[in-house]
PDB file of C-alpha atoms in Angstrom:
ATOM      1  CA  MET A 196     -17.373   3.562  -3.327  1.00 78.00           C
ATOM      2  CA  ALA A 197     -19.749   2.412  -6.065  1.00 79.00           C
ATOM      3  CA  ALA A 198     -17.371  -0.399  -7.088  1.00 77.00           C
ATOM      4  CA  VAL A 199     -17.196  -1.849  -3.571  1.00 88.00           C
ATOM      5  CA  SER A 200     -19.409  -4.692  -2.401  1.00 88.00           C
ATOM      6  CA  PRO A 201     -21.608  -3.662   0.532  1.00 91.00           C
ATOM      7  CA  LYS A 202     -19.878  -6.495   2.446  1.00 92.00           C
ATOM      8  CA  MET A 203     -16.591  -4.582   2.230  1.00 95.00           C
ATOM      9  CA  LEU A 204     -17.682  -1.016   3.001  1.00 95.00           C
ATOM     10  CA  LYS A 205     -16.365  -1.693   6.499  1.00 96.00           C
ATOM     11  CA  HIS A 206     -13.439  -4.040   6.915  1.00 96.00           C
ATOM     12  CA  GLN A 207     -10.838  -4.791   9.537  1.00 97.00           C
ATOM     13  CA  GLY A 208      -7.990  -7.207   9.022  1.00 98.00           C
ATOM     14  CA  PRO A 209      -4.312  -7.955   9.364  1.00 98.00           C
ATOM     15  CA  ALA A 210      -1.860  -6.164   7.107  1.00 98.00           C
ATOM     16  CA  LYS A 211       0.134  -8.068   4.521  1.00 98.00           C
ATOM     17  CA  VAL A 212       2.860  -5.580   3.639  1.00 98.00           C
ATOM     18  CA  TYR A 213       4.844  -5.511   0.384  1.00 98.00           C
ATOM     19  CA  ASP A 214       7.457  -2.967  -0.658  1.00 97.00           C
ATOM     20  CA  SER A 215       6.586  -3.179  -4.353  1.00 96.00           C
ATOM     21  CA  GLU A 216       3.892  -4.315  -6.739  1.00 95.00           C
ATOM     22  CA  HIS A 217       6.237  -7.117  -7.843  1.00 96.00           C
ATOM     23  CA  GLU A 218       6.580  -8.423  -4.252  1.00 97.00           C
ATOM     24  CA  ALA A 219       2.805  -8.394  -3.804  1.00 97.00           C
ATOM     25  CA  GLN A 220       2.238 -10.250  -7.074  1.00 97.00           C
ATOM     26  CA  ALA A 221       4.762 -12.941  -6.125  1.00 97.00           C
ATOM     27  CA  ALA A 222       3.053 -13.396  -2.739  1.00 97.00           C
ATOM     28  CA  MET A 223      -0.356 -13.689  -4.398  1.00 97.00           C
ATOM     29  CA  LYS A 224       0.990 -16.365  -6.749  1.00 95.00           C
ATOM     30  CA  ARG A 225       2.143 -18.268  -3.640  1.00 97.00           C
ATOM     31  CA  ASN A 226      -1.398 -17.924  -2.200  1.00 96.00           C
ATOM     32  CA  GLU A 227      -0.090 -15.939   0.783  1.00 97.00           C
ATOM     33  CA  VAL A 228      -2.982 -13.477   0.577  1.00 98.00           C
ATOM     34  CA  VAL A 229      -6.142 -14.895   2.136  1.00 97.00           C
ATOM     35  CA  ALA A 230      -9.672 -13.766   2.939  1.00 97.00           C
ATOM     36  CA  GLY A 231      -9.725 -11.043   5.586  1.00 97.00           C
ATOM     37  CA  ASP A 232      -6.305  -9.580   4.737  1.00 98.00           C
ATOM     38  CA  VAL A 233      -5.494  -5.959   3.982  1.00 98.00           C
ATOM     39  CA  VAL A 234      -2.784  -5.904   1.313  1.00 98.00           C
ATOM     40  CA  VAL A 235      -0.467  -2.905   1.653  1.00 98.00           C
ATOM     41  CA  ILE A 236       1.705  -2.087  -1.367  1.00 97.00           C
ATOM     42  CA  ARG A 237       4.083   0.755  -0.650  1.00 97.00           C
ATOM     43  CA  TYR A 238       7.006   2.509  -2.367  1.00 96.00           C
ATOM     44  CA  GLU A 239       4.902   2.807  -5.540  1.00 95.00           C
ATOM     45  CA  GLY A 240       3.914   6.478  -5.186  1.00 91.00           C
ATOM     46  CA  PRO A 241       5.181   9.341  -7.384  1.00 90.00           C
ATOM     47  CA  LYS A 242       8.714   9.256  -5.930  1.00 89.00           C
ATOM     48  CA  GLY A 243       8.905   5.609  -4.899  1.00 90.00           C
ATOM     49  CA  GLY A 244       7.466   4.095  -8.089  1.00 88.00           C
ATOM     50  CA  PRO A 245       8.756   6.337  -9.544  1.00 87.00           C
ATOM     51  CA  GLY A 246       6.036   8.001 -11.546  1.00 83.00           C
ATOM     52  CA  MET A 247       3.145   6.372  -9.719  1.00 82.00           C
ATOM     53  CA  PRO A 248       2.567   3.131 -11.651  1.00 84.00           C
ATOM     54  CA  GLU A 249      -1.019   1.914 -11.983  1.00 89.00           C
ATOM     55  CA  MET A 250      -1.966  -0.989  -9.678  1.00 91.00           C
ATOM     56  CA  LEU A 251      -4.251  -2.845 -12.088  1.00 90.00           C
ATOM     57  CA  ILE A 252      -2.418  -6.183 -11.863  1.00 91.00           C
ATOM     58  CA  PRO A 253      -2.752  -6.571  -8.058  1.00 94.00           C
ATOM     59  CA  THR A 254      -6.417  -5.571  -8.077  1.00 92.00           C
ATOM     60  CA  ALA A 255      -7.164  -7.906 -10.997  1.00 91.00           C
ATOM     61  CA  THR A 256      -5.288 -10.724  -9.267  1.00 94.00           C
ATOM     62  CA  ILE A 257      -7.272 -10.261  -6.054  1.00 94.00           C
ATOM     63  CA  ALA A 258     -10.494 -10.382  -8.090  1.00 92.00           C
ATOM     64  CA  GLY A 259      -9.258 -13.388 -10.072  1.00 93.00           C
ATOM     65  CA  MET A 260      -8.514 -15.222  -6.824  1.00 95.00           C
ATOM     66  CA  GLY A 261     -12.137 -14.669  -5.804  1.00 94.00           C
ATOM     67  CA  LEU A 262     -11.112 -12.353  -2.947  1.00 95.00           C
ATOM     68  CA  SER A 263     -12.558  -9.001  -4.019  1.00 91.00           C
ATOM     69  CA  GLU A 264     -15.289  -9.321  -1.381  1.00 93.00           C
ATOM     70  CA  SER A 265     -12.904 -10.307   1.415  1.00 96.00           C
ATOM     71  CA  VAL A 266      -9.529  -8.574   0.815  1.00 97.00           C
ATOM     72  CA  ALA A 267      -8.795  -4.845   0.777  1.00 96.00           C
ATOM     73  CA  LEU A 268      -5.804  -3.143  -0.853  1.00 96.00           C
ATOM     74  CA  ILE A 269      -4.044   0.051   0.243  1.00 97.00           C
ATOM     75  CA  THR A 270      -1.225   1.678  -1.697  1.00 96.00           C
ATOM     76  CA  ASP A 271       0.650   4.905  -2.218  1.00 96.00           C
ATOM     77  CA  GLY A 272       0.399   4.038  -5.915  1.00 94.00           C
ATOM     78  CA  ARG A 273      -2.585   4.788  -8.118  1.00 93.00           C
ATOM     79  CA  PHE A 274      -5.611   3.089  -9.622  1.00 88.00           C
ATOM     80  CA  SER A 275      -7.436   3.616 -12.886  1.00 81.00           C
ATOM     81  CA  GLY A 276     -11.136   3.543 -13.570  1.00 75.00           C
ATOM     82  CA  ALA A 277     -10.963  -0.257 -14.000  1.00 73.00           C
ATOM     83  CA  THR A 278     -10.347  -0.888 -10.290  1.00 78.00           C
ATOM     84  CA  ARG A 279     -12.904  -2.958  -8.405  1.00 77.00           C
ATOM     85  CA  GLY A 280     -13.303  -3.685  -4.729  1.00 81.00           C
ATOM     86  CA  PRO A 281     -12.086  -1.967  -1.594  1.00 88.00           C
ATOM     87  CA  CYS A 282      -8.942  -0.333  -2.941  1.00 90.00           C
ATOM     88  CA  ILE A 283      -7.481   2.808  -1.408  1.00 92.00           C
ATOM     89  CA  GLY A 284      -4.769   4.534  -3.403  1.00 92.00           C
ATOM     90  CA  HIS A 285      -2.763   7.720  -3.546  1.00 92.00           C
ATOM     91  CA  VAL A 286      -1.977   7.395   0.185  1.00 93.00           C
ATOM     92  CA  ALA A 287       0.124  10.409   1.103  1.00 92.00           C
ATOM     93  CA  PRO A 288       2.653  11.202   2.266  1.00 93.00           C
ATOM     94  CA  GLU A 289       3.994   8.173   0.471  1.00 94.00           C
ATOM     95  CA  ALA A 290       6.356   5.602   1.999  1.00 95.00           C
ATOM     96  CA  PHE A 291       9.326   6.997   0.058  1.00 94.00           C
ATOM     97  CA  ASP A 292       8.907  10.259   2.010  1.00 93.00           C
ATOM     98  CA  GLY A 293       8.521   8.467   5.348  1.00 95.00           C
ATOM     99  CA  GLY A 294       4.739   8.721   5.480  1.00 95.00           C
ATOM    100  CA  PRO A 295       2.834   6.562   7.971  1.00 95.00           C
ATOM    101  CA  ILE A 296       2.384   3.807   5.367  1.00 97.00           C
ATOM    102  CA  ALA A 297       6.156   3.188   5.737  1.00 97.00           C
ATOM    103  CA  ALA A 298       5.631   2.195   9.398  1.00 97.00           C
ATOM    104  CA  ILE A 299       3.039  -0.536   8.819  1.00 98.00           C
ATOM    105  CA  LYS A 300       4.191  -4.080   9.583  1.00 98.00           C
ATOM    106  CA  ASN A 301       2.744  -7.475   8.783  1.00 98.00           C
ATOM    107  CA  SER A 302      -0.156  -8.395  11.072  1.00 98.00           C
ATOM    108  CA  ASP A 303      -0.887  -4.789  12.143  1.00 98.00           C
ATOM    109  CA  LYS A 304      -4.652  -4.439  12.325  1.00 98.00           C
ATOM    110  CA  ILE A 305      -6.062  -2.025   9.757  1.00 98.00           C
ATOM    111  CA  THR A 306      -9.571  -0.605   9.879  1.00 97.00           C
ATOM    112  CA  ILE A 307     -11.365   0.660   6.787  1.00 96.00           C
ATOM    113  CA  ASP A 308     -14.746   2.359   7.076  1.00 96.00           C
ATOM    114  CA  ILE A 309     -15.569   3.757   3.646  1.00 94.00           C
ATOM    115  CA  PRO A 310     -18.928   5.423   4.446  1.00 94.00           C
ATOM    116  CA  ASN A 311     -17.329   7.324   7.348  1.00 96.00           C
ATOM    117  CA  ARG A 312     -14.069   7.986   5.443  1.00 94.00           C
ATOM    118  CA  ILE A 313     -11.912   6.235   8.071  1.00 95.00           C
ATOM    119  CA  LEU A 314      -8.607   4.520   7.347  1.00 95.00           C
ATOM    120  CA  LYS A 315      -6.430   3.711  10.337  1.00 95.00           C
ATOM    121  CA  VAL A 316      -3.805   1.319  11.536  1.00 96.00           C
ATOM    122  CA  GLU A 317      -4.319   0.188  15.119  1.00 96.00           C
ATOM    123  CA  LEU A 318      -1.128   1.736  16.523  1.00 96.00           C
ATOM    124  CA  THR A 319      -0.725   4.280  19.266  1.00 96.00           C
ATOM    125  CA  ASP A 320       0.820   7.623  18.384  1.00 95.00           C
ATOM    126  CA  LYS A 321       3.872   6.529  20.387  1.00 97.00           C
ATOM    127  CA  GLU A 322       4.233   3.260  18.441  1.00 97.00           C
ATOM    128  CA  LEU A 323       3.900   5.091  15.129  1.00 96.00           C
ATOM    129  CA  LYS A 324       6.514   7.700  16.142  1.00 96.00           C
ATOM    130  CA  GLU A 325       8.928   4.983  17.289  1.00 97.00           C
ATOM    131  CA  ARG A 326       8.569   3.040  14.049  1.00 97.00           C
ATOM    132  CA  LEU A 327       9.034   6.120  11.908  1.00 97.00           C
ATOM    133  CA  ALA A 328      12.121   7.085  13.953  1.00 97.00           C
ATOM    134  CA  GLN A 329      13.626   3.702  12.935  1.00 96.00           C
ATOM    135  CA  TRP A 330      12.674   4.155   9.273  1.00 96.00           C
ATOM    136  CA  LYS A 331      15.534   4.727   6.832  1.00 94.00           C
ATOM    137  CA  PRO A 332      15.073   6.532   3.498  1.00 91.00           C
ATOM    138  CA  ARG A 333      15.590   4.442   0.380  1.00 89.00           C
ATOM    139  CA  LYS A 334      17.610   5.295  -2.652  1.00 86.00           C
ATOM    140  CA  PRO A 335      15.513   5.912  -5.754  1.00 82.00           C
ATOM    141  CA  LYS A 336      14.906   2.837  -7.937  1.00 81.00           C
ATOM    142  CA  ILE A 337      15.807   4.850 -11.033  1.00 80.00           C
ATOM    143  CA  SER A 338      18.517   7.491 -11.080  1.00 78.00           C
ATOM    144  CA  LYS A 339      18.744   8.334 -14.797  1.00 80.00           C
ATOM    145  CA  GLY A 340      16.281   9.288 -17.482  1.00 80.00           C
ATOM    146  CA  TYR A 341      12.808  10.746 -17.469  1.00 73.00           C
ATOM    147  CA  LEU A 342      11.439   8.798 -14.486  1.00 75.00           C
ATOM    148  CA  SER A 343      14.324   9.937 -12.299  1.00 75.00           C
ATOM    149  CA  ARG A 344      12.685  13.371 -12.214  1.00 74.00           C
ATOM    150  CA  TYR A 345      10.029  12.026  -9.851  1.00 72.00           C
ATOM    151  CA  SER A 346      12.533  10.968  -7.167  1.00 69.00           C
ATOM    152  CA  PRO A 347      14.962  13.235  -5.376  1.00 64.00           C
ATOM    153  CA  THR A 348      18.605  12.906  -6.270  1.00 44.00           C
ATOM    154  CA  PRO A 349      20.203  10.414  -3.871  1.00 43.00           C
ATOM    155  CA  SER A 350      22.547  12.030  -1.400  1.00 39.00           C
ATOM    156  CA  GLU A 351      25.975  10.493  -1.089  1.00 37.00           C
TER     157      GLU A 351
END
């Protein structure tokens, strides 16, 4: 909370949803992220990442674009102590496990109220259930080696 501008302690905006850090970075390079947006980077949690990669590049890019006082970021990935701005990480259950972050779509309205500890997507319970019923599990990005231990073995 200390690293967030008072202007961003409460924020509401449309979601810009990306299924990886790489996708989000490419979109930022194309200037698709604009003031008022809520960037959602999912499938970067412990299982989806796998290993929960650190989201320093997206947060630094948002700051470098001059948007740290007008764009929020939400992820199932993690942040380090170098993160600035309204960034919410470690969202669980993560998208890889079918958590609610997996149901968010572009343009969904997201409300962030840091002082009151509120994070919500403006969907009804019915809409959220319907979207999650349509969700399909993904195969792990990595199936061999050390990082494969974070993701479940794909079923065939």
